[in-house]
Tab-separated table of C-alpha atoms and ligand atoms in Angstrom:
chain	number	residue	atom	x	y	z
A	1	UNK	CA	28.686	-21.386	-10.706
A	2	UNK	CA	29.333	-17.846	-11.933
A	3	UNK	CA	26.960	-14.882	-11.950
A	4	UNK	CA	28.088	-14.098	-15.509
A	5	UNK	CA	26.747	-17.469	-16.806
A	6	UNK	CA	23.423	-17.008	-14.938
A	7	UNK	CA	22.929	-13.523	-16.437
A	8	UNK	CA	23.773	-14.898	-19.844
A	9	UNK	CA	21.319	-17.790	-19.381
A	10	UNK	CA	18.484	-15.402	-18.527
A	11	UNK	CA	19.431	-13.083	-21.343
A	12	UNK	CA	18.964	-16.065	-23.690
A	13	UNK	CA	15.446	-16.706	-22.338
A	14	UNK	CA	16.230	-19.813	-20.218
A	15	UNK	CA	14.909	-20.461	-16.729
A	16	UNK	CA	17.221	-20.564	-13.684
A	17	UNK	CA	16.765	-23.451	-11.299
A	18	UNK	CA	16.454	-23.091	-7.490
A	19	UNK	CA	20.211	-23.602	-6.850
A	20	UNK	CA	21.032	-20.920	-9.442
A	21	UNK	CA	18.535	-18.442	-7.969
A	22	UNK	CA	19.863	-19.135	-4.433
A	23	UNK	CA	23.395	-18.528	-5.715
A	24	UNK	CA	22.452	-15.099	-7.117
A	25	UNK	CA	20.412	-13.957	-4.125
A	26	UNK	CA	22.847	-15.194	-1.441
A	27	UNK	CA	25.817	-13.825	-3.380
A	28	UNK	CA	24.069	-10.463	-3.832
A	29	UNK	CA	23.337	-10.184	-0.121
A	30	UNK	CA	26.856	-11.208	0.912
A	31	UNK	CA	28.450	-8.864	-1.686
A	32	UNK	CA	29.955	-11.563	-3.844
A	33	UNK	CA	27.561	-10.843	-6.737
A	34	UNK	CA	28.113	-7.190	-7.674
A	35	UNK	CA	25.353	-4.580	-7.996
A	36	UNK	CA	25.968	-4.221	-11.730
A	37	UNK	CA	25.589	-7.951	-12.240
A	38	UNK	CA	22.308	-8.045	-10.295
A	39	UNK	CA	21.081	-5.050	-12.285
A	40	UNK	CA	21.995	-6.768	-15.552
A	41	UNK	CA	20.087	-9.920	-14.409
A	42	UNK	CA	17.056	-7.757	-13.423
A	43	UNK	CA	17.017	-6.084	-16.848
A	44	UNK	CA	17.259	-9.553	-18.513
A	45	UNK	CA	14.189	-10.585	-16.468
A	46	UNK	CA	12.375	-7.465	-17.816
A	47	UNK	CA	13.021	-8.604	-21.379
A	48	UNK	CA	12.707	-12.381	-20.931
A	49	UNK	CA	10.296	-12.841	-18.077
A	50	UNK	CA	10.347	-15.704	-15.551
A	51	UNK	CA	8.560	-19.016	-15.312
A	52	UNK	CA	6.115	-19.469	-12.344
A	53	UNK	CA	8.576	-21.900	-10.810
A	54	UNK	CA	11.390	-19.347	-11.003
A	55	UNK	CA	9.235	-16.617	-9.505
A	56	UNK	CA	8.366	-18.961	-6.590
A	57	UNK	CA	11.970	-19.900	-6.049
A	58	UNK	CA	13.061	-16.263	-6.164
A	59	UNK	CA	10.425	-15.308	-3.577
A	60	UNK	CA	11.384	-18.033	-1.140
A	61	UNK	CA	15.125	-17.363	-1.621
A	62	UNK	CA	14.570	-13.655	-0.884
A	63	UNK	CA	12.269	-14.396	2.045
A	64	UNK	CA	14.979	-16.565	3.609
A	65	UNK	CA	17.674	-13.874	3.185
A	66	UNK	CA	16.847	-12.446	6.632
A	67	UNK	CA	14.721	-12.948	9.707
A	68	UNK	CA	11.463	-14.870	9.384
A	69	UNK	CA	9.130	-13.471	11.948
A	70	UNK	CA	7.752	-16.027	14.397
A	71	UNK	CA	4.189	-15.165	15.343
A	72	UNK	CA	3.480	-18.417	17.105
A	73	UNK	CA	3.244	-16.550	20.433
A	74	UNK	CA	0.062	-14.961	19.085
A	75	UNK	CA	-2.986	-17.148	19.504
A	76	UNK	CA	-5.444	-17.775	16.705
A	77	UNK	CA	-5.420	-17.042	12.991
A	78	UNK	CA	-3.182	-14.123	11.969
A	79	UNK	CA	-4.396	-12.326	8.849
A	80	UNK	CA	-2.289	-9.861	6.925
A	81	UNK	CA	-3.298	-7.440	4.118
A	82	UNK	CA	-1.030	-5.810	1.518
A	83	UNK	CA	-1.920	-3.029	-0.882
A	84	UNK	CA	0.304	-2.391	-3.862
A	85	UNK	CA	0.039	1.297	-3.084
A	86	UNK	CA	-1.864	4.273	-4.373
A	87	UNK	CA	-3.042	7.751	-3.647
A	88	UNK	CA	-5.248	8.332	-0.612
A	89	UNK	CA	-4.964	4.719	0.333
A	90	UNK	CA	-5.552	4.716	4.104
A	91	UNK	CA	-7.322	1.440	4.145
A	92	UNK	CA	-5.065	-0.304	6.709
A	93	UNK	CA	-6.167	2.264	9.392
A	94	UNK	CA	-9.830	1.242	8.901
A	95	UNK	CA	-9.654	-2.431	7.915
A	96	UNK	CA	-7.196	-3.493	10.549
A	97	UNK	CA	-9.376	-2.234	13.450
A	98	UNK	CA	-12.584	-3.649	11.886
A	99	UNK	CA	-11.022	-7.119	11.534
A	100	UNK	CA	-9.280	-7.056	14.931
A	101	UNK	CA	-12.455	-5.976	16.673
A	102	UNK	CA	-14.113	-9.189	15.412
A	103	UNK	CA	-11.490	-11.335	17.069
A	104	UNK	CA	-9.006	-11.872	14.233
A	105	UNK	CA	-5.408	-10.960	14.944
A	106	UNK	CA	-3.729	-8.454	12.642
A	107	UNK	CA	0.060	-8.282	12.948
A	108	UNK	CA	0.846	-5.731	10.328
A	109	UNK	CA	4.236	-4.635	9.107
A	110	UNK	CA	3.824	-1.505	6.985
A	111	UNK	CA	5.972	0.768	4.952
A	112	UNK	CA	6.569	4.451	4.298
A	113	UNK	CA	5.469	6.419	1.284
A	114	UNK	CA	7.825	6.724	-1.629
A	115	UNK	CA	7.262	8.525	-4.939
A	116	UNK	CA	3.665	9.413	-5.391
A	117	UNK	CA	2.279	6.809	-3.115
A	118	UNK	CA	1.608	7.310	0.596
A	119	UNK	CA	2.644	4.912	3.368
A	120	UNK	CA	0.742	3.720	6.414
A	121	UNK	CA	3.645	4.425	8.866
A	122	UNK	CA	3.794	8.113	7.868
A	123	UNK	CA	-0.018	8.398	8.297
A	124	UNK	CA	-0.038	6.718	11.701
A	125	UNK	CA	2.846	8.849	12.953
A	126	UNK	CA	0.722	11.939	12.238
A	127	UNK	CA	-0.999	11.069	15.514
A	128	UNK	CA	1.072	12.699	18.261
A	129	UNK	CA	3.162	10.152	20.154
A	130	UNK	CA	2.585	7.064	18.067
A	131	UNK	CA	5.615	4.809	17.749
A	132	UNK	CA	6.071	2.464	14.812
A	133	UNK	CA	9.536	1.177	15.670
A	134	UNK	CA	8.825	-1.554	18.109
A	135	UNK	CA	10.714	-4.594	19.408
A	136	UNK	CA	9.413	-8.016	18.412
A	137	UNK	CA	8.263	-8.481	22.035
A	138	UNK	CA	6.312	-5.243	22.103
A	139	UNK	CA	4.766	-5.961	18.731
A	140	UNK	CA	3.555	-9.427	19.755
A	141	UNK	CA	2.258	-8.154	23.148
A	142	UNK	CA	0.193	-5.418	21.467
A	143	UNK	CA	-1.260	-7.873	18.944
A	144	UNK	CA	-2.093	-10.267	21.812
A	145	UNK	CA	-3.764	-7.641	24.022
A	146	UNK	CA	-5.350	-5.201	21.478
A	147	UNK	CA	-5.741	-7.600	18.546
A	148	UNK	CA	-3.789	-5.360	16.099
A	149	UNK	CA	-0.454	-3.596	15.871
A	150	UNK	CA	0.936	-1.650	12.864
A	151	UNK	CA	4.740	-1.352	12.943
A	152	UNK	CA	7.692	-0.809	10.618
A	153	UNK	CA	9.655	-3.674	9.142
A	154	UNK	CA	12.837	-4.557	10.992
A	155	UNK	CA	16.136	-3.923	9.133
A	156	UNK	CA	16.631	-7.676	8.835
A	157	UNK	CA	13.381	-8.442	7.146
A	158	UNK	CA	14.190	-9.596	3.570
A	159	UNK	CA	17.496	-7.706	3.163
A	160	UNK	CA	17.678	-9.152	-0.427
A	161	UNK	CA	14.609	-7.180	-1.352
A	162	UNK	CA	15.866	-4.002	0.335
A	163	UNK	CA	19.047	-4.196	-1.722
A	164	UNK	CA	17.386	-5.283	-4.941
A	165	UNK	CA	14.508	-2.746	-4.704
A	166	UNK	CA	17.054	0.142	-4.352
A	167	UNK	CA	18.863	-1.179	-7.425
A	168	UNK	CA	15.648	-1.576	-9.396
A	169	UNK	CA	14.639	1.927	-8.491
A	170	UNK	CA	17.662	3.399	-10.285
A	171	UNK	CA	17.870	1.021	-13.241
A	172	UNK	CA	14.322	1.287	-14.570
A	173	UNK	CA	13.472	-2.337	-13.510
A	174	UNK	CA	10.658	-1.642	-10.996
A	175	UNK	CA	7.679	-2.137	-13.236
A	176	UNK	CA	8.063	-5.813	-13.963
A	177	UNK	CA	5.426	-8.268	-12.761
A	178	UNK	CA	7.729	-11.218	-11.678
A	179	UNK	CA	10.100	-8.785	-9.809
A	180	UNK	CA	7.169	-6.948	-8.121
A	181	UNK	CA	5.465	-10.256	-7.217
A	182	UNK	CA	8.596	-11.731	-5.612
A	183	UNK	CA	9.413	-8.445	-3.837
A	184	UNK	CA	5.998	-8.151	-2.225
A	185	UNK	CA	5.450	-11.832	-1.450
A	186	UNK	CA	8.994	-12.356	0.011
A	187	UNK	CA	8.087	-9.728	2.654
A	188	UNK	CA	4.627	-11.203	3.258
A	189	UNK	CA	6.126	-14.745	3.709
A	190	UNK	CA	8.764	-13.437	6.085
A	191	UNK	CA	6.106	-11.541	8.151
A	192	UNK	CA	4.675	-14.781	9.469
A	193	UNK	CA	0.867	-14.451	9.076
A	194	UNK	CA	-1.332	-17.489	8.283
A	195	UNK	CA	-3.470	-15.740	5.727
A	196	UNK	CA	-2.829	-12.853	3.370
A	197	UNK	CA	-5.296	-10.655	1.484
A	198	UNK	CA	-3.816	-8.680	-1.423
A	199	UNK	CA	-5.255	-5.424	-2.648
A	200	UNK	CA	-3.811	-4.959	-6.128
A	201	UNK	CA	-4.492	-1.382	-7.318
A	202	UNK	CA	-4.893	-0.485	-10.953
A	203	UNK	CA	-5.370	2.800	-12.865
A	204	UNK	CA	-3.595	6.126	-13.279
A	205	UNK	CA	-2.453	6.268	-9.565
A	206	UNK	CA	-1.138	2.729	-9.427
A	207	UNK	CA	1.980	0.757	-10.468
A	208	UNK	CA	-0.267	-1.474	-12.572
A	209	UNK	CA	-1.794	0.870	-15.082
A	210	UNK	CA	-4.038	-1.756	-16.743
A	211	UNK	CA	-6.607	-4.115	-15.214
A	212	UNK	CA	-5.076	-7.101	-17.132
A	213	UNK	CA	-1.612	-6.452	-15.632
A	214	UNK	CA	-3.133	-6.034	-12.148
A	215	UNK	CA	-5.023	-9.330	-12.513
A	216	UNK	CA	-1.864	-11.114	-13.636
A	217	UNK	CA	0.151	-9.746	-10.700
A	218	UNK	CA	-2.645	-10.738	-8.269
A	219	UNK	CA	-2.866	-14.218	-9.618
A	220	UNK	CA	0.884	-14.849	-9.476
A	221	UNK	CA	1.069	-13.576	-5.913
A	222	UNK	CA	-1.907	-15.706	-4.822
A	223	UNK	CA	-0.181	-18.790	-6.310
A	224	UNK	CA	3.160	-17.993	-4.689
A	225	UNK	CA	1.462	-17.615	-1.271
A	226	UNK	CA	-0.573	-20.807	-1.705
A	227	UNK	CA	2.493	-22.871	-2.598
A	228	UNK	CA	4.133	-21.527	0.564
A	229	UNK	CA	1.157	-22.867	2.616
A	230	UNK	CA	-0.658	-19.540	3.182
A	231	UNK	CA	-4.386	-18.906	2.753
A	232	UNK	CA	-4.612	-16.368	-0.014
A	233	UNK	CA	-7.062	-14.108	-1.772
A	234	UNK	CA	-6.727	-10.978	-3.807
A	235	UNK	CA	-8.908	-8.119	-4.956
A	236	UNK	CA	-8.081	-5.837	-7.899
A	237	UNK	CA	-9.396	-2.405	-6.928
A	238	UNK	CA	-9.690	0.934	-8.715
A	239	UNK	CA	-6.868	3.532	-8.359
A	240	UNK	CA	-7.781	5.571	-11.396
A	241	UNK	CA	-9.157	8.160	-9.004
A	242	UNK	CA	-7.718	9.001	-5.577
A	243	UNK	CA	-9.377	6.896	-2.833
A	244	UNK	CA	-11.626	8.991	-0.530
A	245	UNK	CA	-11.390	12.778	-0.444
A	246	UNK	CA	-7.997	13.288	1.301
A	247	UNK	CA	-4.345	12.831	0.371
A	248	UNK	CA	-1.687	13.498	3.048
A	249	UNK	CA	-0.976	12.091	6.444
A	250	UNK	CA	-3.044	13.832	9.142
A	251	UNK	CA	-5.825	14.566	6.645
A	252	UNK	CA	-6.026	10.837	5.804
A	253	UNK	CA	-6.010	9.812	9.507
A	254	UNK	CA	-8.984	12.127	10.024
A	255	UNK	CA	-10.793	10.593	7.101
A	256	UNK	CA	-10.062	7.109	8.426
A	257	UNK	CA	-11.519	8.071	11.799
A	258	UNK	CA	-14.580	9.528	10.107
A	259	UNK	CA	-14.918	6.169	8.256
A	260	UNK	CA	-14.623	4.191	11.497
A	261	UNK	CA	-17.385	6.465	12.836
A	262	UNK	CA	-19.558	5.460	9.816
A	263	UNK	CA	-19.407	8.772	8.026
A	264	UNK	CA	-16.564	8.260	5.528
A	265	UNK	CA	-16.726	8.881	1.781
A	266	UNK	CA	-18.716	6.271	-0.136
A	267	UNK	CA	-15.909	4.941	-2.324
A	268	UNK	CA	-13.510	4.555	0.555
A	269	UNK	CA	-16.076	3.008	2.851
A	270	UNK	CA	-17.022	0.409	0.163
A	271	UNK	CA	-13.489	-0.618	-0.475
A	272	UNK	CA	-12.713	-0.870	3.255
A	273	UNK	CA	-15.786	-2.988	3.962
A	274	UNK	CA	-15.071	-5.261	1.019
A	275	UNK	CA	-11.410	-5.757	2.037
A	276	UNK	CA	-12.350	-6.244	5.717
A	277	UNK	CA	-15.101	-8.815	4.912
A	278	UNK	CA	-12.506	-10.722	2.706
A	279	UNK	CA	-10.001	-10.767	5.558
A	280	UNK	CA	-12.671	-12.073	7.945
A	281	UNK	CA	-13.577	-14.743	5.329
A	282	UNK	CA	-9.922	-15.821	5.096
A	283	UNK	CA	-10.026	-16.151	8.886
A	284	UNK	CA	-13.046	-18.431	8.603
A	285	UNK	CA	-15.430	-16.135	10.373
A	286	UNK	CA	-18.377	-17.313	8.150
A	287	UNK	CA	-19.724	-16.980	4.673
A	288	UNK	CA	-18.939	-13.899	2.519
A	289	UNK	CA	-22.363	-12.446	3.433
A	290	UNK	CA	-21.831	-13.112	7.152
A	291	UNK	CA	-18.353	-11.590	6.976
A	292	UNK	CA	-19.756	-8.474	5.276
A	293	UNK	CA	-22.352	-8.165	8.074
A	294	UNK	CA	-19.596	-8.542	10.692
A	295	UNK	CA	-17.583	-5.839	9.030
A	296	UNK	CA	-20.498	-3.423	8.970
A	297	UNK	CA	-21.434	-4.277	12.537
A	298	UNK	CA	-17.876	-3.531	13.709
A	299	UNK	CA	-18.332	0.045	12.433
A	300	UNK	CA	-21.932	0.639	13.501
A	301	UNK	CA	-21.350	-0.637	17.025
A	302	UNK	CA	-18.204	1.546	17.538
A	303	UNK	CA	-16.154	-1.630	18.216
A	304	UNK	CA	-13.747	-0.878	15.351
A	305	UNK	CA	-13.179	2.734	16.477
A	306	UNK	CA	-12.557	1.580	20.007
A	307	UNK	CA	-9.989	-0.963	18.783
A	308	UNK	CA	-8.250	1.816	16.822
A	309	UNK	CA	-8.115	4.010	19.965
A	310	UNK	CA	-6.659	1.133	21.954
A	311	UNK	CA	-4.025	0.443	19.277
A	312	UNK	CA	-3.061	4.136	19.190
A	313	UNK	CA	-2.702	4.145	23.003
A	314	UNK	CA	-0.717	0.887	23.068
A	315	UNK	CA	1.703	2.337	20.479
A	316	UNK	CA	2.333	5.405	22.636
A	317	UNK	CA	-0.041	7.814	20.914
A	318	UNK	CA	-2.658	10.205	22.139
A	319	UNK	CA	-5.903	8.293	21.962
A	320	UNK	CA	-7.950	11.432	22.554
A	321	UNK	CA	-7.276	12.208	18.860
A	322	UNK	CA	-9.519	9.297	17.922
A	323	UNK	CA	-12.514	10.888	19.692
A	324	UNK	CA	-11.473	14.446	18.787
A	325	UNK	CA	-9.746	14.443	15.378
A	326	UNK	CA	-9.298	18.305	15.530
A	327	UNK	CA	-6.383	17.464	17.816
A	328	UNK	CA	-4.413	16.233	14.809
A	329	UNK	CA	-1.775	18.570	13.379
A	330	UNK	CA	-3.283	21.206	11.128
A	331	UNK	CA	-1.518	23.213	8.430
A	332	UNK	CA	-0.853	26.990	8.694
A	333	UNK	CA	-1.580	27.741	5.056
A	334	UNK	CA	-4.293	26.656	2.678
A	335	UNK	CA	-5.021	27.511	-0.977
A	336	UNK	CA	-7.993	26.710	-3.184
A	337	UNK	CA	-7.609	25.140	-6.589
A	338	UNK	CA	-10.472	26.525	-8.735
A	339	UNK	CA	-12.067	25.180	-11.857
A	340	UNK	CA	-10.953	27.223	-14.978
A	341	UNK	CA	-14.222	26.301	-16.770
A	342	UNK	CA	-17.538	24.554	-16.264
A	343	UNK	CA	-18.086	20.938	-17.143
A	344	UNK	CA	-17.587	17.413	-15.721
A	345	UNK	CA	-14.386	16.112	-14.260
A	346	UNK	CA	-13.705	13.673	-17.105
A	347	UNK	CA	-10.390	12.281	-15.823
A	348	UNK	CA	-7.900	12.768	-13.044
A	349	UNK	CA	-4.165	12.045	-13.319
A	350	UNK	CA	-4.045	10.356	-9.929
A	351	UNK	CA	-0.264	9.816	-9.925
A	352	UNK	CA	-0.026	13.569	-10.493
A	353	UNK	CA	-2.320	14.240	-7.513
A	354	UNK	CA	0.011	12.153	-5.325
A	355	UNK	CA	2.987	14.191	-6.620
A	356	UNK	CA	1.191	17.468	-5.874
A	357	UNK	CA	0.737	16.273	-2.260
A	358	UNK	CA	4.489	15.451	-2.200
A	359	UNK	CA	5.255	19.065	-3.326
A	360	UNK	CA	3.241	20.270	-0.334
A	361	UNK	CA	5.413	18.198	2.004
A	362	UNK	CA	3.153	15.126	2.479
A	363	UNK	CA	5.614	12.714	0.837
A	364	UNK	CA	9.339	12.451	0.172
A	365	UNK	CA	11.522	12.756	-2.850
A	366	UNK	CA	14.309	10.802	-1.250
A	367	UNK	CA	14.134	8.082	1.427
A	368	UNK	CA	15.772	10.237	4.034
A	369	UNK	CA	13.374	13.257	3.585
A	370	UNK	CA	11.047	14.149	6.503
A	371	UNK	CA	7.354	14.265	5.834
A	372	UNK	CA	5.084	17.045	7.106
A	373	UNK	CA	2.199	15.495	9.024
A	374	UNK	CA	-0.122	18.366	8.262
A	375	UNK	CA	0.445	18.732	4.509
A	376	UNK	CA	-1.917	17.424	1.884
A	377	UNK	CA	-5.005	17.918	-0.234
A	378	UNK	CA	-8.719	17.829	0.422
A	379	UNK	CA	-10.521	16.956	-2.840
A	380	UNK	CA	-13.887	18.654	-3.358
A	381	UNK	CA	-14.487	17.255	-6.882
A	382	UNK	CA	-13.415	13.973	-8.402
A	383	UNK	CA	-13.946	12.137	-11.674
A	384	UNK	CA	-17.616	12.200	-12.622
A	385	UNK	CA	-18.516	15.278	-10.681
A	386	UNK	CA	-20.080	18.400	-12.246
A	387	UNK	CA	-18.219	21.672	-11.600
A	388	UNK	CA	-18.964	25.289	-12.397
A	389	UNK	CA	-16.275	27.815	-13.504
A	390	UNK	CA	-14.545	29.252	-10.376
A	391	UNK	CA	-15.778	26.501	-8.050
A	392	UNK	CA	-13.246	24.851	-5.746
A	393	UNK	CA	-11.829	21.586	-7.052
A	394	UNK	CA	-9.538	21.005	-4.104
A	395	UNK	CA	-7.914	22.718	-1.082
A	396	UNK	CA	-4.213	22.536	-0.536
A	397	UNK	CA	-2.749	22.334	3.034
A	398	UNK	CA	0.799	23.010	4.073
A	399	UNK	CA	2.923	24.726	6.708
A	400	UNK	CA	5.428	25.969	4.029
A	401	UNK	CA	3.692	28.783	2.162
A	402	UNK	CA	6.275	28.765	-0.610
A	403	UNK	CA	5.200	25.213	-1.534
A	404	UNK	CA	1.682	26.230	-2.438
A	405	UNK	CA	1.932	27.644	-5.889
A	406	UNK	CA	3.884	24.763	-7.506
A	407	UNK	CA	1.501	22.221	-5.895
A	408	UNK	CA	-1.488	24.319	-7.116
A	409	UNK	CA	-0.223	24.298	-10.714
A	410	UNK	CA	0.605	20.529	-10.518
A	411	UNK	CA	-2.843	19.617	-9.136
A	412	UNK	CA	-4.768	21.764	-11.577
A	413	UNK	CA	-3.010	20.063	-14.446
A	414	UNK	CA	-4.311	16.701	-13.140
A	415	UNK	CA	-7.959	17.623	-13.718
A	416	UNK	CA	-9.409	17.182	-17.228
A	417	UNK	CA	-12.677	19.091	-17.317
A	418	UNK	CA	-14.939	18.615	-20.382
A	419	UNK	CA	-18.492	18.307	-21.573
A	420	UNK	CA	-18.883	14.545	-21.066
A	421	UNK	CA	-19.974	13.009	-17.803
A	422	UNK	CA	-17.704	9.896	-17.714
A	423	UNK	CA	-19.077	6.538	-16.485
A	424	UNK	CA	-17.842	5.871	-12.954
A	425	UNK	CA	-17.032	2.174	-12.683
A	426	UNK	CA	-17.107	-0.142	-9.654
A	427	UNK	CA	-14.390	0.212	-7.015
A	428	UNK	CA	-13.747	-3.549	-6.850
A	429	UNK	CA	-12.793	-4.887	-10.272
A	430	UNK	CA	-11.742	-8.487	-9.706
A	431	UNK	CA	-11.833	-11.196	-6.981
A	432	UNK	CA	-9.173	-13.848	-7.039
A	433	UNK	CA	-9.536	-16.561	-4.457
B	1	LIG	N1	6.033	-2.779	-3.728
B	1	LIG	C1	6.985	-3.614	-3.330
B	1	LIG	O1	7.121	-3.942	-2.191
B	1	LIG	N2	7.867	-4.060	-4.311
B	1	LIG	C2	7.774	-3.758	-5.603
B	1	LIG	O2	8.553	-4.221	-6.393
B	1	LIG	C3	6.742	-2.849	-5.992
B	1	LIG	C4	5.920	-2.356	-5.018
């Protein structure tokens, strides 16, 4: 078999079989298939697509390229959740504790922010002392004792995806549904949970800009997971507007704590409760209505907040922060972004909002950049809100004063203010189960 022939086959619109996919993936990981060959194949996929069988085979081949995490030492049903990423998406910090506090184990491997999207690990590390690099033993022990642990992926989890993603990133081959589906699902299959809930985001702040593409991605991922023996469900949720009122690590942790205390923003609270109820449903905790009641009760009783505090402590963090969020790092400088005219916020460029937060130091341009825990944005107005000339649209936070002006200009350009009050749609757009 030669990589050349397989690239040529894909270029001509034919499907590769399991042995051929295994040959490409194994060869790529071992170095026998060159980066430029893999990049040419990825581009051929972008133009020719892949059959469902090919996507399934690619996913399994990538999942098997490294360690498959064995969670059998954790009792009971283990439920995982994956979001395709967005702006202000701090759902894991709320949903995980809700679900765990109702007796379902959450062994969560999370990632860091890249580009305009934030990452759960960066948010969690805004809490002084929290460690997200844990040994397998520590990880399993915390899940067994607290019910939840959120840690970083080990180096050996799906090395094929680590290499392929880096290549896609620089060859304009990221935004392809079969490649995204296999990338996400290979990591989920290797992470060892029994059931997986997918939160596929759509809108101006998401990878999937249209609802149709988001639905297609969700359906493909659900089918891959089912074929691999996992219990699966997916929601398509709105990311046309930032989720909640904060963007940036410590600010988002604070909002997550507020939400666990029952006083979070409405859109964020709704999405969290819906996702948590669906995870509880996958774990067979009752009907959808019963699971929604369980999710709400976890918040109103304080059980979810308590579980979050115990997780923070078990991961080395200062649990006092959970009772007293003012202990979180705060920025030295703030700047208001004011409305240049009166009207309604007709639209927000949510990806641009995420990039403005990166300019403040909340995210990274390159993988090796350090994030500033205290940097970010507090939104005072979002799509659908009325605003008067000179009123504050948002407040910028950073500890690097020189970053403020560029972020100000970037964020202001994200707001379209006009005479029309736009319809504000539902936060949950599709259920796929
Ligand atoms: N997230 C992933 O893990 N992989 C992709 O390809 C896109 C988003």
